[in-house]
Coordinates of N, CA and C in Angstrom, one line a residue:
X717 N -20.1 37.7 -30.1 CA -21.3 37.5 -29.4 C -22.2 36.6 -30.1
X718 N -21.9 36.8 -31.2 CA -23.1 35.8 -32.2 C -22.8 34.5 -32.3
X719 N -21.3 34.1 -32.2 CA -20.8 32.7 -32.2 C -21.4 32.4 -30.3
X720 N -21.6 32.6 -29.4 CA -22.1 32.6 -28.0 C -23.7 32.3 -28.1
X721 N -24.6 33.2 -28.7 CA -26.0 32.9 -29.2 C -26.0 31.7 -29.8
X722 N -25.1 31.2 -30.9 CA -25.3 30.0 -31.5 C -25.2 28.9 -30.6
X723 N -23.7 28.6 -29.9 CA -24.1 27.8 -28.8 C -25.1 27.6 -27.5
X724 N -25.8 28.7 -27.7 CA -26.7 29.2 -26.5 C -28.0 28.3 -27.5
X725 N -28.1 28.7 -28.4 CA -29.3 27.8 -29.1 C -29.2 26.4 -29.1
X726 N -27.9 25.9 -29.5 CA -27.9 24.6 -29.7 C -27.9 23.4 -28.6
X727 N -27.3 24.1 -27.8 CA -27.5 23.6 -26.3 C -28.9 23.4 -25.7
X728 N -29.6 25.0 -26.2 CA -31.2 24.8 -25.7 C -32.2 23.3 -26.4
X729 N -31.6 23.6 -28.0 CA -32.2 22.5 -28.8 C -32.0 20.8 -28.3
X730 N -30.8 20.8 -27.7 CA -30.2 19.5 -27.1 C -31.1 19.4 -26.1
X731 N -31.2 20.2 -25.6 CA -32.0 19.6 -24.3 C -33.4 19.4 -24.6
X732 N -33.8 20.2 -25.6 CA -35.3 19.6 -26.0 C -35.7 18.3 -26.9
X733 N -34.4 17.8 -27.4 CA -34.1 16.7 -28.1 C -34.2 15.5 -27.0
X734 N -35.2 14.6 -27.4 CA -35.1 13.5 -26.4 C -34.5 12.1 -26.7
X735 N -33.7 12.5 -27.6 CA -32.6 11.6 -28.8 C -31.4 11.7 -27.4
X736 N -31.3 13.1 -27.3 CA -30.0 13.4 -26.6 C -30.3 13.1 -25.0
X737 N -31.2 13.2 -24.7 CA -31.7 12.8 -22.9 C -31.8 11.6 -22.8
X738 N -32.2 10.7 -24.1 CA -32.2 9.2 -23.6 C -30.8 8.5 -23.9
X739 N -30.1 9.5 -24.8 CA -28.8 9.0 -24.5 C -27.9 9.0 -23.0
X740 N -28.1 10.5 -22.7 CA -27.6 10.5 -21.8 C -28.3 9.9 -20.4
X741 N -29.6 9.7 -20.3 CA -29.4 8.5 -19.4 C -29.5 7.1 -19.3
X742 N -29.4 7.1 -20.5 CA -29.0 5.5 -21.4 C -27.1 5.9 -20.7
X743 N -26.2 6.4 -20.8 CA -25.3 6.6 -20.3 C -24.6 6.6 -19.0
X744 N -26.2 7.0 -18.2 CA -26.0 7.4 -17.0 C -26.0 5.8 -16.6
X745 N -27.3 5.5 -16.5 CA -27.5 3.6 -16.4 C -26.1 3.0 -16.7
X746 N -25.5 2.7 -17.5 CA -24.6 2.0 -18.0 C -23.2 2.3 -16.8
X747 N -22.7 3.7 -16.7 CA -22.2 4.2 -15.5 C -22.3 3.5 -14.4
X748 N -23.7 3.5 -13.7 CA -24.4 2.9 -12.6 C -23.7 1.6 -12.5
X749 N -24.3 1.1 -13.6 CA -24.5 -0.5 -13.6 C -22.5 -0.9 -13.7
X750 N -22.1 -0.6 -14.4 CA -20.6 -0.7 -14.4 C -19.4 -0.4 -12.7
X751 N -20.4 0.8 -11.8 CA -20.1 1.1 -10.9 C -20.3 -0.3 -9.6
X752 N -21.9 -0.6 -10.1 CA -22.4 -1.3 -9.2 C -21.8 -3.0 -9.0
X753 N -21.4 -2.9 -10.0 CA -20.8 -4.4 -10.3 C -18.9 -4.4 -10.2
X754 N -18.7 -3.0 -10.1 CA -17.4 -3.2 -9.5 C -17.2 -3.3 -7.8
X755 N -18.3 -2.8 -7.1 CA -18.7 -2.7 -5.6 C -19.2 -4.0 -5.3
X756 N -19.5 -4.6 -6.2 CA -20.4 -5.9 -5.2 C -19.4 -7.0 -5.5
X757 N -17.8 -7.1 -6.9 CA -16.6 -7.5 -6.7 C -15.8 -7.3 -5.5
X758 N -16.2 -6.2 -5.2 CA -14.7 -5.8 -3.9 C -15.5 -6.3 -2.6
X759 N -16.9 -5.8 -2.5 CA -17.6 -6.6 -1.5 C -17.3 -8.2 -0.9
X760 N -17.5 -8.8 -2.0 CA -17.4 -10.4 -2.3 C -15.4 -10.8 -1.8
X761 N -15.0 -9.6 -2.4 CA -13.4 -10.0 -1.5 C -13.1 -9.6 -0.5
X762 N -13.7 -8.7 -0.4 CA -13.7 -8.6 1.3 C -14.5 -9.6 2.5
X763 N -15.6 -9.7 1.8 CA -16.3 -10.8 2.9 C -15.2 -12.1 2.5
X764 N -14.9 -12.7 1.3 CA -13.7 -14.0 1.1 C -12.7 -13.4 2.2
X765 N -12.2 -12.1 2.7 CA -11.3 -11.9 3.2 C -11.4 -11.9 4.5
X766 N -12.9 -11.6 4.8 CA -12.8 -11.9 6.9 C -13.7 -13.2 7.0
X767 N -14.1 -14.0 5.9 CA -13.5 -15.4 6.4 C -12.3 -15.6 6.6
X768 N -11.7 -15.4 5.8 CA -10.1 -16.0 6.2 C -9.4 -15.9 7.3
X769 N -9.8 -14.3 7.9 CA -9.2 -13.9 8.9 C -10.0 -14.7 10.1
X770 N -11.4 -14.7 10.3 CA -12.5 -15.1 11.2 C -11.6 -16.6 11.3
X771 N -11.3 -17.8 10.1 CA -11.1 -18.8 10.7 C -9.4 -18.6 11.0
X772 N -8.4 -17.5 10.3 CA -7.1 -17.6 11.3 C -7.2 -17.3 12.4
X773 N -8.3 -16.3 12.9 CA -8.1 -15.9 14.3 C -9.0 -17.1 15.1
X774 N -9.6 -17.9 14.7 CA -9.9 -19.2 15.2 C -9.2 -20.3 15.8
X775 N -7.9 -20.5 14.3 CA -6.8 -21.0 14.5 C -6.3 -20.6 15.6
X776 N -5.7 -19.3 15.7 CA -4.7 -18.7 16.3 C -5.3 -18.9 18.0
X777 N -6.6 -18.9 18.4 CA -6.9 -18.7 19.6 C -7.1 -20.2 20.4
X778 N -7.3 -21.6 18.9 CA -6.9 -22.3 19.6 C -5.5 -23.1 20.4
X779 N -4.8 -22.5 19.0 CA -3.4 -22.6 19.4 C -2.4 -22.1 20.7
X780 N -3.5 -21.0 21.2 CA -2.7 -20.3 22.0 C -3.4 -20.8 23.5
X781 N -4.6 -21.4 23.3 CA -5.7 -22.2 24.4 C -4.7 -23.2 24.7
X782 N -4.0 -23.9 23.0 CA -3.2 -25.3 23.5 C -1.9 -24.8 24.5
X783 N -1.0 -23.8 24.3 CA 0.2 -23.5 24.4 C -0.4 -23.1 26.2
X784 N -1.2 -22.8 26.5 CA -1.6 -22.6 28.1 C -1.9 -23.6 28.5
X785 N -2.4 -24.3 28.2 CA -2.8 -25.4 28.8 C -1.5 -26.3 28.8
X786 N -0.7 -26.6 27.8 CA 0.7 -26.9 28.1 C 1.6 -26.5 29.4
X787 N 1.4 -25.3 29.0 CA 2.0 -23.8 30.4 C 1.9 -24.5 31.4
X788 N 0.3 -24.6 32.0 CA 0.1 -25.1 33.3 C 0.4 -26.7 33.5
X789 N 0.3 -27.2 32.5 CA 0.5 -28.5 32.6 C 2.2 -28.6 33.2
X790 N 3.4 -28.2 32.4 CA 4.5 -28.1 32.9 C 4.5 -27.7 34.1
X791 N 3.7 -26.3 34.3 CA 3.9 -25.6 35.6 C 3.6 -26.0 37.2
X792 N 2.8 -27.1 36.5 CA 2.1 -28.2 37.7 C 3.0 -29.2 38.4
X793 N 4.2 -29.2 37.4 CA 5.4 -30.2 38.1 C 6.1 -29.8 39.2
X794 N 6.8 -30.2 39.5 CA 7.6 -30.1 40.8 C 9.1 -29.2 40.6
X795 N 9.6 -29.5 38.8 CA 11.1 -28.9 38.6 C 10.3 -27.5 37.8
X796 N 9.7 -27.0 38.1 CA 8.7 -25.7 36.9 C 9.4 -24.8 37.5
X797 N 9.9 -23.8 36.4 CA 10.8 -22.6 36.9 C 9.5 -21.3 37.4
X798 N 8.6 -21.6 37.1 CA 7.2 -20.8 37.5 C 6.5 -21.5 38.5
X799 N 6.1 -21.4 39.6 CA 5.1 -22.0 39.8 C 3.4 -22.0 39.5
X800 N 2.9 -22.9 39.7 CA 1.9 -22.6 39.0 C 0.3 -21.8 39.2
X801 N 0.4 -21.7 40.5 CA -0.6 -20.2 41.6 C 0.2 -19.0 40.7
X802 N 1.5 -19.1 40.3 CA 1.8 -17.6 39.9 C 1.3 -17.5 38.5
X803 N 1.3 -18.5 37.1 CA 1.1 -18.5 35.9 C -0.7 -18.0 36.2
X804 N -1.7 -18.7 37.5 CA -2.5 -18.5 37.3 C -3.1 -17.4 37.7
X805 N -1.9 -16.6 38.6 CA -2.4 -15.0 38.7 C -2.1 -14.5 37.5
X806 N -1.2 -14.4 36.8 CA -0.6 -13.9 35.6 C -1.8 -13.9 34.9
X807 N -2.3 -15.0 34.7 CA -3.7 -15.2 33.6 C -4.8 -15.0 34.1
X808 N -5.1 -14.6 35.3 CA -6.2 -13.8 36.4 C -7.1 -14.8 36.4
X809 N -6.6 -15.7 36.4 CA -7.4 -17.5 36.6 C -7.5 -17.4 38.4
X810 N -6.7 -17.3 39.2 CA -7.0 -17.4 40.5 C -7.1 -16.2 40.9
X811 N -8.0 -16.6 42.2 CA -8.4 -15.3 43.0 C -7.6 -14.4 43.8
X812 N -7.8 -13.3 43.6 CA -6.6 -12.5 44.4 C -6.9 -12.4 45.5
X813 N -5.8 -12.4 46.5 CA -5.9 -12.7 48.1 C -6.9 -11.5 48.8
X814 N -7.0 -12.2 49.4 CA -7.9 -11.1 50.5 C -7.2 -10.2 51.3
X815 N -7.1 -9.0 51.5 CA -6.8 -7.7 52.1 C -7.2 -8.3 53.8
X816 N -6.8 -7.9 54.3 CA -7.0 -8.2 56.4 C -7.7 -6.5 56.4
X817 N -8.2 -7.0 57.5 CA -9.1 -5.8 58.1 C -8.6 -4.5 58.0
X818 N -7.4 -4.3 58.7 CA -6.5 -3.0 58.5 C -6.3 -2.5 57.1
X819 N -6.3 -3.5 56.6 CA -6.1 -3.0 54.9 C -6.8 -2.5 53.8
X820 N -7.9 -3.2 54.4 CA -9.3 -2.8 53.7 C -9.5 -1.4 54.4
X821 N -9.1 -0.5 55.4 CA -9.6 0.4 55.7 C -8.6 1.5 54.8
X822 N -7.4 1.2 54.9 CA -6.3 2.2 53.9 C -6.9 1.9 52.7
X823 N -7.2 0.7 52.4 CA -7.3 1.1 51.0 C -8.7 1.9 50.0
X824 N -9.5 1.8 51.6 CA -10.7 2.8 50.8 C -9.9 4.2 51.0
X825 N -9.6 4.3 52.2 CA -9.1 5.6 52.2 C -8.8 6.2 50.8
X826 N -7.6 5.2 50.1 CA -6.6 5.4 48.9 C -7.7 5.6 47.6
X827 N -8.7 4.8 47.7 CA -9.4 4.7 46.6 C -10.5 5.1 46.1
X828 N -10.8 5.9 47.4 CA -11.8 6.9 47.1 C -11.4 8.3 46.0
X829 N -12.2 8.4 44.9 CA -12.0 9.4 43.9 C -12.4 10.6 44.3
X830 N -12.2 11.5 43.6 CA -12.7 12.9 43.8 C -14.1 13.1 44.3
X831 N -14.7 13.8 45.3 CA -15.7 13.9 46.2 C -16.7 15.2 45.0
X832 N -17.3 14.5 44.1 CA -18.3 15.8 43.5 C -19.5 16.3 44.5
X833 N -19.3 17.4 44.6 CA -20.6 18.4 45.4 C -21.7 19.1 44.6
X834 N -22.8 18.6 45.0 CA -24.4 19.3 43.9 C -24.7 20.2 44.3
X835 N -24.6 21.5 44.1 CA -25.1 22.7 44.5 C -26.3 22.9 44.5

């Protein structure tokens, strides 16, 4: 029990020691600051990293602008295994045809959703 009192004192004396508090947040700071400067590295590679990405997905969208525009360009010939009204429904570039009167009536029928009632 008496070895327990002793550390119960010394511990109290530590804390009233301001040798020992300015160490430990002389410690704490140093922690911080070592923390803070590992965060604002990984920060700094991550933004270096969605540049990189920002301008491949730049690349990539021009590339794929050129490879359509190719598309239709081929598609626009006469020997094109596609024609080219179909590549541009495919790509929802042309307008979808118009429904005839009869059809417009079935298809509200069809597309009308569930009827909610307000009590």
């Amino acid at each position: 029990m008496e070895f327990i009192n002793r550390i119960a004192e010394a511990a109290t004396r530590a804390l009233n020691n301001n040798v020992v508090i300015d160490v430990c947040l002389l410690a704490s700071f140093a922690t911080l600051g070592i923390r803070s400067v590992h965060q604002q590295k990984v920060i700094e590679a991550l933004e270096a990293e969605k540049e990189n990405l920002v301008k491949s997905n730049k690349a990539m969208r021009k590339t794929m602008w050129d490879w359509k525009q190719q598309l239709f360009a081929e598609a626009s010939t006469d020997s094109a295994s596609v024609p080219l009204t179909r590549l541009r429904a495919i790509y929802g570039e042309a307008p979808s045809p118009q429904p005839a009167a009869g059809d417009t009536v079935k298809q509200g029928a069809k597309s009308s959703g569930p009827v909610n009632f307000i009590v």
